[in-house]
Amino acid sequence: MYYRIIRNDIRRNKAVTLTTMLFVAAAALLVALAAILVVNLVGALDTLMTRAKTPHFMQMHAGELDQDRMATFVAQNDAIAAFQVLEFLNVDGAQLVFPTRSLAGSMQDNGFAVQGEHFDYLLDLDGNIIQVADGELYVPLTYMQDGTARVGDTVRVAGHTFIVAGPLRDSQMQPMLSSSKRFLVSTNDFAALKPFGNVEYLIEFRLHDMDGLGAFASAYTAAGLEANGPTLTYPLFRLVNGLSDGLMIAVILLLSALVLAIAFLCIRFTLLAKIEDDYREIGVMKAIGLRVGDIKQIYLASYAALAAAGCLLGLGLSLVFHDPLLANIRLYMGASANAALAPLLGMISVLLVFLAILMYVQHVLNRFRQISPAEAMRFGGAQEQSSGGKYFRLSVNKLLGVNLFLGMKDVLARKTLYATMLTVLVLATFMTIVPQNLYHTIAAKSFITYMGVGNSDLRLDLQQTDNISGKAADIAAVMEHDDAIARFGVLTTKTFHARLADGAEQPLLVELGDHTLFPLTYAAGRAPVADDEIALSVLNADDLGLTVGAVLPVLIAGQERALTVCGIYSDVTNGGKTAKAAFTDADAATMWSVISAELVDPSLVDATVAAYADQFTFAKVTGLEGYITQTYGATIRAIGQAALVAAGVALTLSVLITLLFMRMLVAKDRYAIAVMKAFGFTNADIQAQYLARSVCILSIGIVLGTLLANTLGEALAGAVIGSFGATSFAFVINPWLAYLLSPLLMGVATLGATIAGVWDAGQISIAEHIKE
Amino acid sequence: MQPIMVGANIVKSFGAGTERRNVLDGVSVRINAGEFVAIMGPSGSGKSTLLFALSGMDSIDSGSIMFDGVDLARLSDNELADLRRRKMGFVFQQPTLLRNLNVLDNIMLPSMRDNRKNVAQIRAKAKALMQQTAIEELETREITQASGGQLQRVGICRALMSDPQMIFGDEPTGALNSSSANEIMALLADIHRTGTSILLVTHDVSVAAQTERVLFIFDGQIAGEYRPGPYDAARDDLKTRAEALTVWLATMQF
Ligand SMILES: Nc1ncnc2c1ncn2[C@@H]1O[C@H](COP(=O)(O)OP(=O)(O)O)[C@@H](O)[C@H]1O
Ligand SMILES: [Mg+2]
């Protein structure tokens, strides 16, 4: 019997059934893909980091290295399982010449390394430890992918030639986000190249127990060992490695949640319409003594069939589609050890989707309880609670045309039904605006102020060179007389020691200078101005347990001074543990200097960068625009594309749902339409009424969606951005796009769909619906 | 006498192929201005179909229909709608009202289509009609809060809003008990006295006996015509008229 009911149901509402099923399938597909990707990403990441034996703790250090002191520390610390010091030979990108281009202008710190002795191995594409011969060069996978290098190419480095032997996987420096790239050469070649670059030490440890990582890091700091450079840990490597694919998975998960929500809305909507259609029959069934449970079974059965079909379709498609999405993970990380688990997990997650749908249908069907047999049989329809529309009367209405009035009245009277369409439109508006705003925010140059970098036109970095302050002064003197420079500022980072609550001392890198010239965006508080103020990066503030207003004693020129924390900012530079202050100091050791400048004519950045790079060869000169493109360019582009796709999906969705909704409304309203036609309303009148309903819902939807986008959406986007390290967050909005073009497009699409959906609404036979 | 409605040789068929049959098979009717006519006939004989065809709500296969001197075949859908709204009034067996609107709004709706600026005037007229039909207390009620007889009066009020030249009724008393039915018929008689033509489909002899002329339709054709003449409730005995009509109907094998 169930079978017959299901078959009839599907036959009667082919379009609606099909659309609902497709949404279920899409939701199942996305959920299954997310599951498969998660399993593979986690697995591949584990495999890569296990095979490469990624360090658990690594301190980068530029400068002298006291081998004996280090050996003593290692001997005395029994948490250490393995220890090694690798050298990273930083060379100027211009020295690395590939057949197609040199790496001049690359924002990455490109350098050479030899294969790890005990761990931190560089792997080939099969996951094996590369054995490199003299004259061979293994190139980071990224440079093979972007076409810079091909196997067999001849590469010149400072007068030496190498043959590209193949790509390498680097478990700690692979992603663009980690700003260094290691090229692998043999020990002999490394020695030959050494005079042409600066050596930076990678002091690496593997521990017996990862749980002891925090304790070990403290022990390392407490021992006062070499620490001129960022400190990196295993969890951080993991995070950075997984970030871009993780983001993709997050986007897919978000999308699947959205599509699932829409599938739910479709189901709710068709089900409500169906219940209304079948109202009299349900009343009769109740009257003759069938139990609510029995009646629910019948409806549940047809939706179970629909959900099952959709889920199976989605699962099948996920098996087809997961390959291209996995390609990136496979290439950069290799195969996953537990890849076989993936389809199983995919299946389980699809099963969860299926069960969720069934539960939802059950929930909607609970409305059956409210149906009174008496009412159902007398009026043949639900008595909708029209409380909102009750005082909205034609007899006292002077303003609205009759059709507009009827349209709005209908919306007020059948709120539950229209709520569905409203929700879809709100979601769609949200989906159009939020990614777009996110894109504009990230693409805006000011975005780097969330990342710990001031908003200037160009910057000169002085690092790993002697007499930094003298050289900085030279550059400042030149800038002072350069008419092209509007203003500039020198910030110098020095090492001080902070006194902790327990009396211990901890080294603290503080950037000194005028921080109001090229300000950051502060998560809390403001930039330091007075001599006794200090601003801390989020990581430092968390570490020290300090908030704005707290006092931090710092040893300055041999004296302890109490500095007040005036601000906290996000920082992703230099390992994220930084501080900023405005006092002057002549005593402490200078680590590095940054000179930022704003140009009178920002379009001349490239020329100015070239001129300063020429004049001051010891400085790394970068245009900020270029810095952003190289570091975040790919992410920005991806988000831009995602925003376009999201807008496209949202528009398609609104059109589809509107079309579906209008067709169903017209079908439901046949009787009312016939009545109105009998009493002299024209086809155009009827269409106008539907258009009025649409406009009504549409305007509420767009306003609500936009409001939500700017509140909830901003918070949500803030959470995403937060995963990059930025905390405080506000959208940079392109008002034309967000408040004019998007709503306009949305409106045109939805109204177009409405017109298409109701163009024949009036063309029904009056006789057929009224004649008795 | 001026005819208000003239239908000639109307043919209307339903179904396709071998199932196809003429529900109206060459029907001709002529209704004079101010006349009160009933159509009777067995169930399924084509009474409703004829009424819907004559009022332009349903298409016909062949034949012609003139209303107030205008050939309906020459009118577009929109012009037909205008005609129905301005010159015709309808009352059906079931109260054909919009569930969204309350009683007063349902009555006012068709008139508001054309001149909503005169809302006060329209409202006054609706209220007057409600008073006349003794349903003034329903004004702000939802249509679910009224009885069948009351709703039928609501329908009549709506039909009268445009001062139509002709009122079409498809068994307007069919769903009512006899006392409610008589009240409705008294109302229609009042309307008729103001000069409005009325065409009424009914299978109730005592209803038909209150009209001036009865057309008997059988198998899609007009099988006979009976003229009881004008009915005056004060003067004539309805029972006698009904018995006479029954006798005539018997000759029609009804
Ligand atoms: N839309 C339709 N499609 C097919 N047959 C119809 C349609 N409308 C009416 N009929 C048939 O035409 C005949 C006359 O119907 P109708 O005019 O409603 O009769 P009645 O005299 O009872 O009002 C009936 O046999 C009915 O089955
Ligand atoms: Mg009938």
Coordinates of N, CA and C in Angstrom, one line a residue, chain A residues 276 378-379 381-383 386 390 392-402 405-406 409-410 413-414 671-672 675-683 685 765-767 770-772, chain B residues 14 48-49 52 57-58 77-78 81-82 84-85 90 92-102 104-105 108-110 112-113 116-117 119 123 140 142-144 146-147 158 170:
Chain A
E276 N -1.8 20.6 3.8 CA -3.0 21.5 3.6 C -3.9 20.9 2.5
R378 N -15.7 20.4 7.7 CA -16.6 21.5 7.5 C -16.0 22.4 6.4
F379 N -14.7 22.8 6.6 CA -14.2 23.9 5.8 C -13.2 23.3 4.8
G381 N -10.2 22.8 5.0 CA -8.8 23.4 5.0 C -8.5 23.8 6.3
A382 N -7.2 24.1 6.5 CA -6.7 24.5 7.8 C -7.2 25.9 8.1
Q383 N -7.6 26.2 9.3 CA -7.9 27.6 9.7 C -6.6 28.2 10.1
S386 N -4.6 33.9 11.3 CA -4.3 35.1 10.5 C -4.4 36.3 11.4
K390 N -5.4 40.3 10.4 CA -6.8 40.5 10.8 C -7.1 42.0 10.7
F392 N -5.7 44.2 8.9 CA -5.2 44.7 7.6 C -6.4 44.5 6.7
R393 N -7.3 45.6 6.6 CA -8.5 45.3 5.9 C -8.7 46.2 4.7
L394 N -9.3 45.6 3.7 CA -9.6 46.3 2.4 C -10.5 47.4 2.7
S395 N -11.5 47.2 3.6 CA -12.5 48.2 3.8 C -12.0 49.5 4.4
V396 N -10.8 49.5 5.0 CA -10.2 50.7 5.5 C -9.0 51.1 4.8
N397 N -8.7 50.5 3.7 CA -7.5 50.7 3.0 C -7.6 51.7 1.8
K398 N -6.9 52.8 1.9 CA -7.0 53.8 0.8 C -5.7 53.8 0.0
L399 N -4.6 53.3 0.6 CA -3.3 53.5 0.0 C -3.0 52.6 -1.1
L400 N -3.2 51.3 -0.9 CA -2.7 50.2 -1.8 C -3.7 49.9 -2.8
G401 N -3.2 49.6 -4.0 CA -4.1 49.0 -5.0 C -4.7 47.7 -4.5
V402 N -5.8 47.3 -5.1 CA -6.4 46.1 -4.6 C -5.5 44.9 -4.7
F405 N -2.8 45.0 -2.2 CA -3.4 44.7 -0.9 C -3.6 43.2 -0.8
L406 N -4.2 42.6 -1.8 CA -4.4 41.2 -1.7 C -3.1 40.4 -1.5
K409 N -1.8 40.9 2.0 CA -2.7 40.3 2.9 C -2.5 38.8 3.0
D410 N -2.2 38.2 1.8 CA -2.0 36.8 1.7 C -0.7 36.4 2.5
A413 N -1.4 36.5 6.1 CA -2.4 35.5 6.5 C -1.7 34.1 6.6
R414 N -0.7 33.9 5.7 CA -0.1 32.6 5.6 C 1.4 32.7 5.9
Y671 N -8.5 27.5 -6.6 CA -9.9 27.8 -6.2 C -10.1 29.4 -6.1
A672 N -9.2 29.9 -5.3 CA -9.3 31.4 -5.0 C -9.2 32.2 -6.4
V675 N -12.4 32.0 -8.2 CA -13.4 32.8 -7.6 C -13.2 34.3 -8.1
M676 N -11.9 34.7 -8.0 CA -11.6 36.1 -8.4 C -11.9 36.3 -9.9
K677 N -11.6 35.3 -10.7 CA -11.8 35.5 -12.1 C -13.3 35.6 -12.4
A678 N -14.1 34.7 -11.7 CA -15.5 34.7 -11.9 C -16.1 36.1 -11.5
F679 N -15.5 36.8 -10.6 CA -16.0 38.1 -10.2 C -15.3 39.2 -10.9
G680 N -14.6 38.9 -12.0 CA -14.2 39.9 -12.9 C -12.7 40.4 -12.7
F681 N -11.9 39.6 -12.1 CA -10.5 39.9 -12.0 C -9.8 39.4 -13.3
T682 N -8.9 40.1 -13.9 CA -8.2 39.7 -15.1 C -6.9 38.9 -14.8
N683 N -6.4 38.3 -15.8 CA -5.1 37.5 -15.6 C -4.0 38.4 -15.0
D685 N -4.4 41.0 -13.2 CA -4.6 41.2 -11.8 C -4.0 40.1 -10.9
S765 N -9.5 27.4 -16.0 CA -10.9 27.4 -16.3 C -11.7 27.7 -15.0
I766 N -12.5 28.7 -15.1 CA -13.3 29.0 -13.9 C -14.3 27.9 -13.7
A767 N -14.9 27.5 -14.8 CA -15.9 26.4 -14.7 C -15.4 25.2 -13.9
I770 N -15.3 25.9 -10.1 CA -16.4 26.4 -9.3 C -17.7 25.6 -9.7
K771 N -17.8 25.1 -10.9 CA -19.1 24.5 -11.3 C -19.4 23.3 -10.5
E772 N -20.7 23.2 -10.1 CA -21.1 22.0 -9.3 C -22.2 21.2 -10.0
Chain B
F14 N -17.5 17.9 -24.1 CA -16.4 17.6 -23.2 C -15.8 16.2 -23.6
S48 N -25.6 23.7 -15.3 CA -24.4 24.5 -14.9 C -23.6 24.9 -16.1
T49 N -23.4 23.9 -17.0 CA -22.6 24.2 -18.2 C -23.2 25.4 -19.0
F52 N -22.6 28.7 -17.1 CA -21.2 29.2 -17.2 C -20.9 29.7 -18.7
M57 N -18.0 32.5 -18.7 CA -16.9 31.9 -17.9 C -16.4 30.6 -18.5
D58 N -17.1 30.1 -19.5 CA -16.6 28.9 -20.1 C -16.8 29.1 -21.6
D77 N -10.4 38.1 -23.1 CA -10.5 37.6 -21.8 C -10.7 38.8 -20.8
N78 N -9.9 39.8 -21.0 CA -10.0 41.0 -20.1 C -11.3 41.7 -20.2
A81 N -13.8 39.7 -18.4 CA -13.7 40.0 -17.0 C -14.4 41.3 -16.6
D82 N -14.1 42.3 -17.4 CA -14.7 43.6 -17.1 C -16.2 43.5 -17.1
R84 N -18.1 40.9 -16.6 CA -18.6 40.1 -15.4 C -18.6 41.0 -14.2
R85 N -17.5 41.8 -14.1 CA -17.4 42.6 -12.9 C -18.4 43.8 -12.9
F90 N -23.0 37.0 -9.6 CA -23.0 35.5 -9.5 C -23.3 35.1 -8.1
F92 N -23.4 31.2 -6.2 CA -23.2 29.7 -6.4 C -23.8 28.9 -5.3
Q93 N -23.7 27.6 -5.5 CA -24.3 26.8 -4.4 C -23.4 26.8 -3.1
Q94 N -22.1 26.7 -3.3 CA -21.2 26.9 -2.2 C -20.8 28.4 -2.1
P95 N -20.6 28.9 -0.9 CA -20.2 30.3 -0.8 C -18.8 30.4 -1.4
T96 N -18.7 31.0 -2.5 CA -17.4 31.1 -3.2 C -16.7 32.4 -2.7
L97 N -16.2 32.3 -1.5 CA -15.6 33.5 -0.9 C -14.1 33.3 -0.6
L98 N -13.3 34.3 -0.5 CA -11.9 34.2 -0.2 C -11.7 34.0 1.3
R99 N -10.9 33.0 1.7 CA -10.8 32.7 3.1 C -10.0 33.8 3.8
N100 N -9.1 34.4 3.0 CA -8.2 35.4 3.6 C -8.9 36.7 4.1
L101 N -10.1 36.9 3.5 CA -10.7 38.2 3.8 C -11.9 38.0 4.7
N102 N -12.3 39.0 5.4 CA -13.4 38.9 6.3 C -14.7 39.2 5.4
L104 N -17.0 41.7 5.2 CA -17.1 43.0 4.5 C -16.1 43.1 3.4
D105 N -14.9 42.7 3.6 CA -13.9 42.8 2.5 C -14.2 41.9 1.3
M108 N -16.7 43.8 -0.7 CA -16.2 45.0 -1.4 C -15.2 44.7 -2.5
L109 N -14.6 43.5 -2.4 CA -13.5 43.2 -3.3 C -13.6 43.6 -4.8
P110 N -14.6 43.0 -5.5 CA -14.7 43.3 -6.9 C -14.9 44.8 -7.2
M112 N -13.7 47.3 -5.5 CA -12.5 48.0 -5.2 C -11.5 47.9 -6.4
R113 N -11.7 46.9 -7.2 CA -10.8 46.7 -8.3 C -10.7 47.9 -9.2
R116 N -10.8 52.3 -6.1 CA -10.5 52.2 -4.7 C -10.5 53.6 -4.0
K117 N -10.4 54.6 -4.8 CA -10.4 56.0 -4.3 C -11.7 56.2 -3.5
V119 N -13.4 54.4 -1.5 CA -13.5 53.3 -0.6 C -14.7 53.6 0.4
R123 N -17.8 51.3 0.9 CA -18.1 50.7 2.1 C -19.5 51.0 2.6
T140 N -17.5 42.5 10.6 CA -16.0 42.2 10.9 C -15.7 40.8 11.1
E142 N -14.8 36.8 10.4 CA -14.2 36.0 9.4 C -15.2 35.1 8.8
I143 N -15.0 34.6 7.5 CA -16.1 33.9 6.9 C -16.3 32.5 7.5
T144 N -15.3 32.1 8.3 CA -15.5 30.8 9.0 C -16.5 30.9 10.2
A146 N -19.5 32.2 10.2 CA -20.9 32.5 9.7 C -21.5 31.2 9.2
S147 N -22.9 31.2 9.3 CA -23.6 30.0 8.9 C -23.7 29.9 7.3
R158 N -22.4 40.7 -2.5 CA -21.2 40.9 -3.4 C -21.7 41.1 -4.8
D170 N -26.4 29.6 -9.6 CA -26.3 28.2 -9.9 C -26.6 27.4 -8.6

